[in-house]
Coordinates of C-alpha atoms and ligand atoms in Angstrom, one line a residue:
M28 CA 36.4 12.3 -2.8
S29 CA 37.1 11.4 0.2
H30 CA 35.9 7.9 1.7
S31 CA 34.6 7.2 5.2
S32 CA 33.8 4.4 6.4
S33 CA 33.8 1.5 3.8
E34 CA 35.4 1.4 0.3
P35 CA 32.8 -0.6 -1.6
S36 CA 32.2 -3.8 0.2
T37 CA 30.7 -5.4 -3.4
R38 CA 32.7 -7.0 -5.7
N39 CA 29.8 -6.8 -8.1
E40 CA 31.2 -4.3 -11.0
H41 CA 28.3 -3.4 -12.6
L42 CA 27.3 -2.6 -9.2
A43 CA 30.3 -0.9 -8.4
Q44 CA 30.6 1.1 -11.6
W45 CA 27.1 2.5 -11.0
V46 CA 27.5 3.8 -8.0
K47 CA 30.4 5.4 -9.8
E48 CA 29.1 7.0 -12.0
M49 CA 26.3 8.4 -10.3
A50 CA 28.6 9.7 -7.3
A51 CA 30.3 11.6 -10.0
L52 CA 27.4 12.4 -10.3
C53 CA 26.2 14.1 -7.7
K54 CA 29.6 14.4 -5.9
P55 CA 28.7 14.3 -1.8
D56 CA 31.5 14.5 -0.2
N57 CA 32.5 11.2 0.5
V58 CA 30.1 8.0 0.2
V59 CA 29.0 5.1 2.7
W60 CA 28.0 1.0 1.9
L61 CA 25.8 0.4 4.4
D62 CA 25.9 -2.8 5.8
G63 CA 22.7 -3.5 7.7
S64 CA 24.3 -4.4 10.8
E65 CA 22.8 -3.0 14.7
E66 CA 26.2 -1.1 15.2
E67 CA 25.7 0.7 12.1
R68 CA 22.2 1.3 13.4
K69 CA 23.1 3.1 16.2
R70 CA 26.0 5.5 14.4
L71 CA 23.4 6.7 11.8
T72 CA 20.6 7.5 14.3
E73 CA 22.9 9.3 17.2
Q74 CA 24.5 11.1 14.4
A75 CA 20.6 11.9 12.5
V76 CA 19.9 13.0 16.8
A77 CA 23.1 15.6 16.8
E78 CA 22.3 17.2 13.2
G79 CA 18.2 17.6 14.9
I80 CA 16.6 15.3 11.7
L81 CA 15.9 12.8 14.7
L82 CA 14.4 13.5 18.1
E83 CA 15.2 11.3 20.7
L84 CA 11.7 10.6 22.7
D85 CA 10.9 8.5 26.4
Q86 CA 13.6 6.0 25.6
K87 CA 12.0 4.7 28.7
K88 CA 8.7 4.8 28.0
L89 CA 9.7 4.0 23.8
P90 CA 12.6 2.2 23.5
G91 CA 14.7 2.8 19.9
C92 CA 12.1 5.3 19.1
Y93 CA 12.4 9.2 17.3
Y94 CA 10.2 11.9 15.5
H95 CA 10.8 13.4 12.7
R96 CA 9.3 16.1 11.4
S97 CA 9.7 16.8 7.4
N98 CA 9.8 19.7 5.9
A99 CA 5.9 21.8 5.7
N100 CA 5.6 21.2 2.4
D101 CA 7.3 17.9 2.3
V102 CA 4.2 16.3 3.1
A103 CA 2.6 13.9 1.3
R104 CA 3.5 11.6 -1.9
V105 CA 3.4 13.7 -5.9
E106 CA 1.3 12.0 -7.8
H107 CA 1.4 15.7 -9.8
L108 CA 5.2 15.3 -10.3
T109 CA 5.2 11.3 -10.7
F110 CA 6.0 9.9 -14.1
I111 CA 6.4 6.7 -16.1
C112 CA 9.1 7.6 -18.5
T113 CA 8.9 5.0 -21.1
P114 CA 9.9 5.0 -24.4
T115 CA 5.9 6.5 -26.1
K116 CA 3.7 7.9 -23.8
D117 CA 0.8 5.1 -25.2
E118 CA 2.9 2.0 -22.8
A119 CA 2.4 4.8 -19.5
G120 CA -1.8 5.2 -20.2
P121 CA -3.8 7.8 -20.2
T122 CA -4.2 7.5 -15.7
N123 CA 0.0 7.8 -15.5
N124 CA 2.0 11.3 -16.1
W125 CA 4.7 10.7 -18.7
M126 CA 7.7 12.1 -19.2
D127 CA 9.9 11.0 -22.7
P128 CA 12.9 9.4 -20.4
K129 CA 15.3 11.1 -22.5
E130 CA 13.7 14.1 -20.8
A131 CA 14.2 12.8 -17.9
Y132 CA 17.3 11.8 -17.7
Q133 CA 18.2 15.4 -19.0
K134 CA 16.4 17.0 -16.9
L135 CA 17.2 15.0 -13.5
G136 CA 20.5 14.8 -14.6
G137 CA 20.4 19.0 -14.3
M138 CA 19.1 18.7 -11.2
F139 CA 21.7 15.7 -9.8
D140 CA 24.7 18.0 -11.1
G141 CA 26.4 18.1 -7.5
A142 CA 23.2 17.8 -5.8
M143 CA 25.1 16.2 -2.9
K144 CA 28.3 18.4 -2.9
G145 CA 28.7 19.1 1.4
R146 CA 26.3 15.6 2.0
T147 CA 26.9 11.8 1.8
M148 CA 25.7 9.8 -0.5
Y149 CA 24.4 6.2 1.6
V150 CA 24.5 3.1 -0.3
V151 CA 21.8 1.4 0.8
P152 CA 21.5 -2.2 -0.6
Y153 CA 17.8 -4.0 0.1
M154 CA 15.7 -6.3 -1.1
M155 CA 11.9 -6.7 -1.4
G156 CA 10.9 -10.0 -0.5
P157 CA 12.3 -12.7 2.0
S158 CA 16.0 -14.0 1.4
G159 CA 16.2 -16.3 -1.3
S160 CA 13.1 -16.4 -2.7
A161 CA 12.8 -16.8 -5.8
M162 CA 10.1 -13.5 -5.6
T163 CA 12.6 -11.3 -4.4
K164 CA 13.6 -8.6 -6.3
V165 CA 17.1 -6.5 -5.3
G166 CA 17.2 -3.0 -5.2
I167 CA 20.3 -0.1 -4.4
E168 CA 18.7 3.1 -3.5
L169 CA 22.1 5.8 -4.0
T170 CA 20.0 9.0 -1.0
D171 CA 21.2 11.5 0.9
S172 CA 19.1 10.8 3.9
I173 CA 20.2 10.3 6.6
Y174 CA 16.4 9.7 7.1
V175 CA 15.7 7.2 4.5
A176 CA 18.8 5.0 5.2
L177 CA 17.5 4.4 8.8
N178 CA 13.6 3.8 7.3
M179 CA 15.0 1.6 4.7
R180 CA 16.3 -0.3 6.8
I181 CA 13.0 -0.9 8.6
M182 CA 10.9 -1.5 5.9
T183 CA 12.7 -3.6 4.1
R184 CA 15.2 -6.1 4.2
M185 CA 18.4 -3.9 3.9
G186 CA 22.5 -5.2 3.6
Q187 CA 25.1 -7.4 3.6
A188 CA 22.2 -9.6 2.9
A189 CA 20.9 -8.4 -0.6
L190 CA 24.9 -7.8 -2.1
D191 CA 24.6 -11.3 -1.0
M192 CA 22.0 -12.6 -2.7
L193 CA 22.8 -9.8 -5.4
G194 CA 26.2 -11.6 -6.2
T195 CA 27.9 -11.3 -9.2
T196 CA 24.4 -9.9 -11.4
N197 CA 23.1 -7.5 -13.0
D198 CA 19.6 -7.5 -12.1
F199 CA 19.1 -5.0 -9.6
N200 CA 16.8 -1.8 -9.4
R201 CA 18.9 1.3 -9.8
G202 CA 17.2 3.8 -7.1
L203 CA 18.7 8.1 -7.1
H204 CA 17.3 10.0 -4.3
S205 CA 18.6 13.5 -3.2
T206 CA 16.0 15.3 -1.3
L207 CA 18.2 18.6 -2.9
D208 CA 16.9 21.7 -1.3
V209 CA 13.4 20.3 -0.8
N210 CA 11.8 22.5 -2.7
P211 CA 8.4 21.6 -5.1
D212 CA 9.3 23.2 -8.2
R213 CA 12.3 21.2 -8.7
R214 CA 10.8 17.8 -7.3
F215 CA 10.3 15.0 -9.1
I216 CA 9.4 10.8 -9.2
C217 CA 10.4 9.3 -12.7
H218 CA 10.4 5.5 -13.4
F219 CA 12.4 4.2 -16.4
P220 CA 10.7 1.3 -16.3
Q221 CA 12.7 -0.4 -19.4
D222 CA 16.2 0.2 -17.6
N223 CA 14.5 -0.9 -13.9
T224 CA 15.4 2.7 -12.4
I225 CA 14.2 4.9 -10.1
W226 CA 15.5 8.8 -9.8
S227 CA 13.7 11.3 -7.2
I228 CA 14.4 14.6 -6.1
G229 CA 13.5 16.7 -4.2
S230 CA 11.5 15.3 -1.9
G231 CA 12.4 13.6 1.6
Y232 CA 9.0 12.3 2.6
G233 CA 8.1 8.7 2.6
G234 CA 5.9 7.1 -0.6
N235 CA 8.1 9.8 -2.8
V236 CA 11.7 8.8 -1.8
L237 CA 11.3 5.2 0.5
L238 CA 12.0 3.9 -3.5
G239 CA 11.2 0.0 -2.3
K240 CA 7.7 1.0 -1.9
K241 CA 5.6 2.2 -4.0
C242 CA 8.5 2.9 -6.3
L243 CA 9.9 -0.7 -6.8
A244 CA 7.1 -3.0 -5.6
L245 CA 4.2 -1.7 -7.0
R246 CA 5.3 0.8 -10.3
I247 CA 8.4 -1.3 -10.9
G248 CA 6.9 -4.5 -9.8
S249 CA 3.8 -3.6 -12.0
Y250 CA 5.5 -3.8 -14.9
L251 CA 7.9 -7.1 -14.6
G252 CA 5.1 -8.5 -13.2
R253 CA 3.2 -8.4 -16.1
Q254 CA 5.8 -9.1 -18.6
E255 CA 7.3 -12.1 -16.1
G256 CA 4.2 -13.8 -15.9
W257 CA 3.2 -12.7 -12.2
L258 CA 1.1 -9.8 -10.1
A259 CA 2.3 -6.9 -8.3
E260 CA -0.4 -6.1 -6.5
H261 CA -1.8 -2.9 -3.8
M262 CA -3.1 -5.8 -1.2
L263 CA -2.4 -7.0 2.2
I264 CA -2.1 -10.3 3.1
L265 CA -3.2 -11.8 5.3
G266 CA -4.4 -15.2 7.1
V267 CA -7.4 -17.0 8.9
E268 CA -7.1 -19.5 11.2
S269 CA -10.0 -21.5 12.4
P270 CA -10.4 -23.3 16.0
E271 CA -9.4 -26.0 14.5
G272 CA -6.5 -25.0 13.3
E273 CA -7.1 -24.5 9.4
M274 CA -5.6 -21.8 7.8
T275 CA -7.3 -19.4 4.7
Y276 CA -5.1 -16.7 3.3
V277 CA -7.0 -13.8 1.9
A278 CA -5.8 -10.6 -0.2
A279 CA -7.5 -7.2 -0.3
A280 CA -7.1 -4.0 -2.5
F281 CA -8.8 -1.3 -0.8
P282 CA -8.3 2.6 -1.7
S283 CA -6.5 4.9 0.6
A284 CA -8.5 6.1 4.2
C285 CA -10.4 2.4 3.9
G286 CA -8.0 1.0 7.2
K287 CA -6.2 -1.6 4.8
T288 CA -3.8 -1.9 8.1
N289 CA -6.3 -1.7 10.3
F290 CA -7.9 -4.9 8.5
A291 CA -4.7 -7.1 8.2
M292 CA -4.4 -6.6 11.4
M293 CA -7.4 -7.7 12.7
I294 CA -8.8 -8.8 16.3
P295 CA -11.8 -10.7 15.5
P296 CA -14.9 -10.1 18.1
K297 CA -15.9 -12.5 21.3
R298 CA -18.0 -14.4 19.3
F299 CA -15.1 -16.0 17.5
A300 CA -13.2 -17.5 20.4
G301 CA -10.1 -18.8 18.6
W302 CA -10.7 -17.7 15.3
K303 CA -7.1 -16.2 15.1
I304 CA -6.2 -13.0 12.5
W305 CA -2.7 -14.1 11.0
T306 CA -0.8 -10.0 9.1
V307 CA 1.7 -11.4 6.7
G308 CA 1.1 -7.9 5.4
D309 CA -0.6 -4.2 5.1
D310 CA -0.1 -2.8 1.9
I311 CA 2.1 -4.9 -0.6
A312 CA 1.6 -8.6 -2.6
W313 CA 3.6 -9.8 -5.4
M314 CA 1.9 -12.7 -6.6
R315 CA 2.8 -15.7 -9.3
V316 CA 1.4 -18.9 -10.0
G317 CA 3.1 -21.9 -7.5
A318 CA 3.6 -25.5 -9.8
D319 CA 0.1 -26.5 -7.8
G320 CA -2.3 -23.8 -10.3
R321 CA -2.8 -21.4 -7.1
L322 CA -1.8 -18.2 -6.6
W323 CA 0.5 -17.8 -4.1
A324 CA 1.9 -14.5 -2.7
I325 CA 4.6 -12.9 -0.8
N326 CA 4.8 -9.2 0.9
P327 CA 8.1 -8.0 -0.3
E328 CA 8.1 -5.0 2.7
N329 CA 9.5 -5.8 6.4
G330 CA 8.1 -3.4 8.3
Y331 CA 4.8 -0.7 8.2
F332 CA 4.7 2.7 7.2
G333 CA 1.0 3.5 8.7
V334 CA -1.3 6.6 8.1
A335 CA -0.9 7.5 12.2
P336 CA -4.4 9.8 12.9
G337 CA -7.2 7.3 13.6
T338 CA -4.8 4.8 14.7
S339 CA -5.8 3.7 18.3
M340 CA -7.0 0.6 21.1
K341 CA -10.5 -0.4 19.4
S342 CA -9.5 0.7 15.9
N343 CA -6.0 -1.2 15.6
P344 CA -4.8 -2.3 19.2
N345 CA -2.3 -4.8 17.6
A346 CA -1.1 -1.6 15.6
M347 CA -0.6 0.1 18.7
Q348 CA 2.0 -3.0 20.3
T349 CA 3.7 -2.5 17.0
I350 CA 4.8 1.0 17.8
L351 CA 6.1 0.6 20.7
K352 CA 9.9 -0.2 20.2
D353 CA 12.1 1.1 17.7
T354 CA 9.8 3.1 15.8
I355 CA 10.0 6.8 13.8
F356 CA 7.6 8.8 14.0
T357 CA 7.2 11.3 11.1
N358 CA 4.7 14.7 11.7
T359 CA 2.7 13.8 14.5
A360 CA 2.2 15.9 17.2
L361 CA 4.8 15.8 20.2
T362 CA 4.0 15.6 24.0
A363 CA 5.0 19.5 26.1
D364 CA 7.9 16.7 27.5
K365 CA 8.7 15.6 23.8
G366 CA 8.9 12.1 25.2
D367 CA 5.9 10.9 23.8
V368 CA 4.2 11.4 20.8
W369 CA -0.1 12.4 19.9
W370 CA -2.4 12.6 16.9
E371 CA -6.5 13.0 16.3
G372 CA -8.1 9.8 17.3
K373 CA -5.3 8.3 19.8
D374 CA -6.6 6.6 22.8
G375 CA -7.4 8.7 26.6
P376 CA -8.3 11.8 26.8
V377 CA -6.5 15.2 24.2
P378 CA -3.6 16.4 26.2
A379 CA -4.0 20.4 27.1
E380 CA -0.9 21.2 25.4
L381 CA 1.6 20.0 22.0
I382 CA 3.8 20.2 19.7
D383 CA 1.8 20.0 16.6
W384 CA 4.1 18.3 13.1
K385 CA 4.8 21.8 12.2
G386 CA 6.9 22.3 15.6
Q387 CA 4.7 25.2 17.2
P388 CA 2.6 24.9 20.2
W389 CA -0.4 23.7 20.5
T390 CA -3.7 24.1 22.8
S391 CA -7.1 21.9 23.3
K392 CA -8.3 25.0 21.8
S393 CA -6.8 25.2 18.8
T394 CA -8.9 24.7 15.4
E395 CA -5.6 23.4 13.8
K396 CA -4.6 19.6 13.3
A397 CA -1.8 18.8 16.4
A398 CA -0.9 16.0 14.0
H399 CA -0.8 16.1 10.6
P400 CA -3.9 13.4 9.2
N401 CA -1.1 11.6 7.3
S402 CA 1.1 11.5 9.2
R403 CA 3.0 8.6 9.8
F404 CA 5.0 5.7 12.0
T405 CA 7.7 3.3 10.2
A406 CA 7.8 0.0 13.0
P407 CA 9.4 -3.0 11.7
A408 CA 7.1 -6.2 11.2
R409 CA 8.8 -8.6 13.7
N410 CA 7.0 -5.9 16.6
N411 CA 3.0 -7.1 15.2
P412 CA 1.8 -9.6 17.6
A413 CA -0.3 -11.0 15.4
L414 CA 2.6 -11.2 12.5
S415 CA 2.1 -14.5 10.4
R416 CA 4.8 -17.6 10.8
Y417 CA 5.0 -17.7 7.3
V418 CA 6.6 -13.6 6.5
D419 CA 10.3 -15.4 5.7
D420 CA 8.5 -18.2 3.4
P421 CA 10.5 -17.7 0.5
N422 CA 7.0 -19.7 -1.5
G423 CA 4.8 -17.6 0.6
V424 CA 1.7 -18.4 1.4
P425 CA -1.6 -20.0 -0.8
I426 CA -3.7 -17.2 -2.0
S427 CA -8.6 -18.5 -1.7
A428 CA -10.2 -14.7 -2.5
I429 CA -9.3 -11.9 -2.9
I430 CA -10.6 -8.4 -1.6
F431 CA -11.3 -5.6 -3.1
G432 CA -13.4 -3.1 -1.1
G433 CA -13.9 0.9 -1.8
R434 CA -15.6 3.1 0.7
R435 CA -19.0 4.1 -0.8
A436 CA -22.2 5.7 1.2
T437 CA -24.5 3.3 -1.4
T438 CA -25.0 0.7 -3.8
V439 CA -22.5 -1.7 -2.4
P440 CA -23.3 -3.7 -0.3
L441 CA -21.6 -5.3 3.1
V442 CA -20.2 -8.4 0.5
L443 CA -20.5 -9.0 -2.8
Q444 CA -18.8 -12.3 -5.2
S445 CA -18.0 -12.4 -8.4
F446 CA -19.9 -14.4 -10.5
N447 CA -16.4 -16.4 -12.0
W448 CA -12.6 -14.8 -12.4
G449 CA -13.8 -12.3 -16.0
H450 CA -16.2 -10.0 -13.5
G451 CA -14.0 -10.4 -10.8
I452 CA -11.8 -8.5 -12.6
Y453 CA -14.8 -6.3 -13.9
M454 CA -15.2 -6.1 -10.2
G455 CA -11.8 -4.9 -9.6
A456 CA -11.4 -2.5 -12.7
T457 CA -14.8 0.2 -11.5
L458 CA -13.7 -0.4 -7.8
G459 CA -13.8 3.2 -6.6
S460 CA -13.7 5.7 -3.5
E461 CA -16.7 8.1 -2.2
T462 CA -15.0 11.9 -2.2
T463 CA -16.1 13.2 1.2
A464 CA -16.7 16.9 2.2
A465 CA -13.5 17.6 3.1
A466 CA -11.1 16.8 0.5
T467 CA -13.5 17.8 -2.5
G468 CA -16.6 20.0 -1.2
K469 CA -18.0 17.7 -3.5
V470 CA -20.0 14.7 -1.7
G471 CA -20.7 11.6 -3.1
V472 CA -19.2 12.2 -6.4
V473 CA -17.5 8.3 -7.0
R474 CA -13.1 8.5 -7.4
R475 CA -12.2 5.7 -9.0
D476 CA -9.2 3.5 -8.3
P477 CA -9.3 0.1 -10.0
M478 CA -7.7 -2.5 -7.7
A479 CA -7.0 0.4 -5.6
M480 CA -3.3 0.8 -8.3
L481 CA -5.0 4.4 -10.3
P482 CA -1.6 6.2 -8.5
F483 CA 0.9 3.0 -8.6
C484 CA 0.7 1.5 -12.0
G485 CA 3.7 1.5 -14.1
Y486 CA 2.2 1.1 -17.5
N487 CA -1.1 1.1 -19.5
M488 CA -3.6 0.4 -16.9
G489 CA -5.5 -1.0 -20.2
D490 CA -3.2 -3.2 -20.5
Y491 CA -2.6 -4.0 -17.0
F492 CA -6.4 -5.1 -17.1
Q493 CA -5.5 -7.3 -19.8
H494 CA -2.5 -9.0 -17.2
W495 CA -5.2 -9.9 -14.7
L496 CA -7.5 -11.5 -17.4
R497 CA -4.9 -13.6 -19.1
M498 CA -3.5 -14.9 -14.9
Q499 CA -6.9 -17.2 -15.2
H500 CA -6.0 -19.5 -18.0
K501 CA -2.4 -19.8 -15.8
L502 CA -4.6 -20.5 -12.6
E503 CA -6.3 -24.4 -12.6
L504 CA -7.8 -23.5 -8.8
P505 CA -7.7 -19.5 -9.2
P506 CA -8.8 -17.4 -5.9
K507 CA -12.7 -16.6 -5.2
I508 CA -13.1 -12.7 -5.4
F509 CA -15.1 -10.7 -3.4
M510 CA -16.2 -7.1 -3.3
V511 CA -16.6 -5.5 0.3
N512 CA -18.2 -1.7 1.8
W513 CA -17.6 -0.9 5.5
F514 CA -19.4 2.6 4.8
R515 CA -22.9 2.2 4.0
Q516 CA -24.8 4.6 5.7
D517 CA -28.4 5.7 6.0
E518 CA -30.3 8.3 5.8
A519 CA -29.2 9.6 8.0
G520 CA -25.7 9.7 8.0
K521 CA -24.8 6.9 10.3
F522 CA -22.8 4.0 9.0
V523 CA -25.1 1.1 9.4
W524 CA -22.3 -1.9 10.3
P525 CA -20.1 -1.5 12.9
G526 CA -17.3 -2.4 11.0
F527 CA -13.7 -2.9 12.7
G528 CA -13.6 -6.7 14.2
E529 CA -16.8 -7.1 13.8
N530 CA -15.6 -7.6 10.0
M531 CA -15.0 -11.0 11.2
R532 CA -18.0 -12.0 10.3
V533 CA -17.9 -10.8 6.6
L534 CA -13.6 -13.0 6.4
K535 CA -15.5 -15.9 7.0
W536 CA -18.2 -16.1 4.9
I537 CA -16.1 -15.7 2.5
V538 CA -13.5 -18.1 3.5
D539 CA -16.4 -20.7 3.6
R540 CA -17.5 -19.5 0.4
A541 CA -13.8 -19.8 -1.1
R542 CA -14.1 -23.4 0.6
G543 CA -17.4 -24.0 -1.2
R544 CA -18.9 -24.4 1.9
T545 CA -21.9 -22.5 2.1
G546 CA -24.4 -20.6 1.0
A547 CA -25.9 -17.6 -1.5
L548 CA -28.4 -15.7 -3.2
E549 CA -27.9 -15.0 -7.0
S550 CA -29.0 -11.8 -7.1
V551 CA -28.1 -9.8 -10.6
V552 CA -25.2 -7.9 -9.5
G553 CA -22.8 -11.2 -7.9
W554 CA -22.9 -13.5 -5.3
V555 CA -24.6 -11.8 -1.5
P556 CA -25.5 -13.9 0.8
R557 CA -28.8 -15.1 2.3
S558 CA -30.4 -14.4 5.6
G559 CA -28.7 -16.2 8.3
D560 CA -25.4 -16.8 5.8
L561 CA -24.0 -14.3 8.0
D562 CA -22.9 -14.9 11.7
L563 CA -24.3 -12.0 13.1
S564 CA -24.8 -13.8 17.0
G565 CA -24.0 -11.8 19.7
L566 CA -23.9 -8.6 17.4
D567 CA -26.7 -6.1 18.5
I568 CA -27.7 -5.5 15.2
S569 CA -31.4 -5.2 13.9
T570 CA -32.8 -7.3 11.0
E571 CA -33.5 -4.0 9.5
Q572 CA -29.4 -2.5 10.0
V573 CA -28.6 -5.4 9.0
E574 CA -31.0 -5.4 5.5
K575 CA -29.8 -1.9 5.0
A576 CA -26.2 -2.9 5.1
T577 CA -26.4 -5.9 3.2
G578 CA -28.8 -5.5 0.7
V579 CA -28.4 -4.6 -2.9
D580 CA -30.8 -1.4 -4.2
Y581 CA -31.6 -2.0 -8.5
R582 CA -31.9 1.2 -8.8
Q583 CA -28.7 2.8 -7.2
W584 CA -26.9 0.0 -9.6
K585 CA -27.9 1.0 -12.7
T586 CA -26.9 4.2 -11.9
E587 CA -23.3 2.7 -11.7
L588 CA -23.4 0.5 -14.5
E589 CA -24.6 3.8 -15.9
S590 CA -21.5 6.1 -14.1
Q591 CA -18.6 3.5 -15.2
K592 CA -19.5 4.0 -18.9
E593 CA -17.3 7.2 -18.9
F594 CA -14.5 5.9 -17.2
F595 CA -13.8 2.8 -19.0
A596 CA -14.2 5.3 -22.4
Q597 CA -10.1 7.0 -21.4
F598 CA -8.6 3.1 -21.5
G599 CA -9.8 3.3 -25.8
E600 CA -9.3 0.1 -27.2
R601 CA -6.6 -1.1 -25.0
L602 CA -10.2 -1.7 -23.2
P603 CA -9.9 -5.4 -22.7
K604 CA -13.5 -5.5 -24.8
S605 CA -15.3 -8.2 -21.9
L606 CA -14.9 -5.8 -19.1
N607 CA -17.5 -3.8 -20.9
L608 CA -18.9 -6.1 -21.4
W609 CA -18.9 -7.4 -18.3
R610 CA -20.9 -3.7 -17.8
E611 CA -23.7 -4.0 -20.6
L612 CA -24.4 -7.3 -19.2
L613 CA -25.2 -6.8 -15.6
L614 CA -26.7 -3.5 -17.1
A615 CA -29.1 -4.8 -19.1
R616 CA -30.1 -8.1 -16.8
L617 CA -31.3 -4.8 -14.8
N618 CA -32.8 -3.1 -17.5
G619 CA -34.7 -6.9 -18.2
L620 CA -36.8 -6.8 -15.0
G621 CA -38.7 -3.5 -15.7
L622 CA -37.2 -1.2 -13.0
Ligands
TSX28 O1 -10.3 1.0 9.6 C1 -12.1 0.3 9.0 N1 -12.1 -0.7 10.0 C2 -12.0 -2.0 9.0 C3 -11.2 -2.7 10.1 C4 -11.0 -3.7 10.2 N2 -12.3 1.8 9.6 C5 -12.0 3.0 10.1 C6 -10.8 3.5 8.5 C7 -10.5 4.9 8.2 C8 -9.0 4.4 8.3 C9 -13.6 1.7 9.7 N3 -14.6 3.3 9.9 C10 -14.5 1.1 9.9 C11 -13.7 -0.4 9.5 O2 -14.9 -1.2 8.7 N4 -15.4 1.0 9.6 C12 -15.6 2.1 9.3 C13 -17.0 3.0 9.6 C14 -17.2 3.1 11.6 C15 -17.1 4.3 12.4 C16 -17.3 4.2 13.2 C17 -18.7 3.3 14.0 C18 -18.7 2.4 13.0 C19 -18.4 3.1 11.5 N5 -19.4 3.5 14.8 C20 -18.6 3.9 16.5 O3 -17.8 4.6 16.6 C21 -19.0 3.8 17.8
MN29 MN1 -0.6 1.4 0.1

């Protein structure tokens, strides 16, 4: 094995030994340790461009921006090929795929054997979390993909600083990734929570291969969080600043296609002049109980891996600003001059001619989409004009409210506050989105996605609910818990709430409730704003429409509560009893109304 640019830049024997073993297995032509320097970024980028992995975009218009196309069979996370490899199937639970760890190591080990022949193995040291934070975890990803190395550089705090933080300890996540031949039949994403290890093979795409994100920060993180008494959650974190300078932090979980990144970067409407939303994170929150008895959150990431289609000056001006430099675009469309990118829902007229995400010529008459619906931007957090000044604070930010949001055409009102912590956990556990026709052909079927963690919980979800419930006893000042729904529709299928920046009106009520200074009405299923509690001034919306957005329809809720039973049943004895008792209590209260 020849070493090219660098010998192990570590005196950590655990790390040196593991890299040696993995290199002996994968047999790369050389092993390159990355330090995270600017010189290194230039060198890797030039090499990626020379090899056709990246295409340089117009550097005057989009400095530091590049374009990448993944294999057409490799454009999204693969849940059916994602496994939790715990000693017993019961530990993984009914909502995860499980593989015996021994079998998984053997099966994937066979595929990794010689997988990097003729290739380079990059050693990518990274931190999830700010340097020097007690919450931060160190990971090392070994990968044969230069695209992965460059994306990890944006998404995490990568390089020498991570090795410095690791020191000589053995406390690091061991991530191994090979693109292999991008064959879906030889594609597996395996997590070994007990070994703090992730093996990913056969994919070159996003969530499957940027191992710090979904694999470490959520699946392994949730497992460690339960062991160590903290929470790893699929949540954005934002700060709401009032004109008086009062700052309130909120964490929010939404299933996919609810506009989580848009909410994390929201700009308040004119009526809220002087109010400001600061982004701490757009996807993941790690939360622990502070010495003051409050819940404190950090964003373990350092960038945004956002869905491009639908991102525009209307839906997210801060994101549009963020992706103007030092950004990698994956599977969007390319303009005809190959200097810029395009996607469905971008501002301005649809270009007459483009090159689509597969590299084929596209015209505005084409029936196919130009950008893949799951096409992405990878952009540094530092580009965000609304970036919170506390993103690098080792203590994180104190959370006053937790929001669970779904995409529901009916039933769930614009906003609902839980009666207490346990009821809030029940709200999170029953979170769901209604399927759209495009996804399944069936409209109006609720797909449950508890805490938006269904694909990301690294252990039995029954135990996960229990862990959430237990957190209450460590929290002297627990955040208040809310449910929101921006997506309610009228009989004609029209959205009744304007959403986007106008969600500030809901957020203000949430902040005031969390601080105990505004009123609410007790409905059977939770606290709701009284008419007049939501500040709707300057909003062109009829009283009738507001009622449609905020109303609680008890008949719909009866159906809802009955439908939750089946979902809960799959967890058997592992489901905390109190969750099903909440369901029964609310149903009994509804039945008591004599409807
Ligand atoms: O992101 C969204 N948010 C949150 C923003 C902070 N979206 C986009 C979701 C797809 C990822 C929304 N879409 C939101 C929303 O609050 N609401 C809606 C539904 C909606 C769409 C269009 C209009 C109103 C509501 N009206 C007009 O376009 C005129
Ligand atoms: Mn996510």
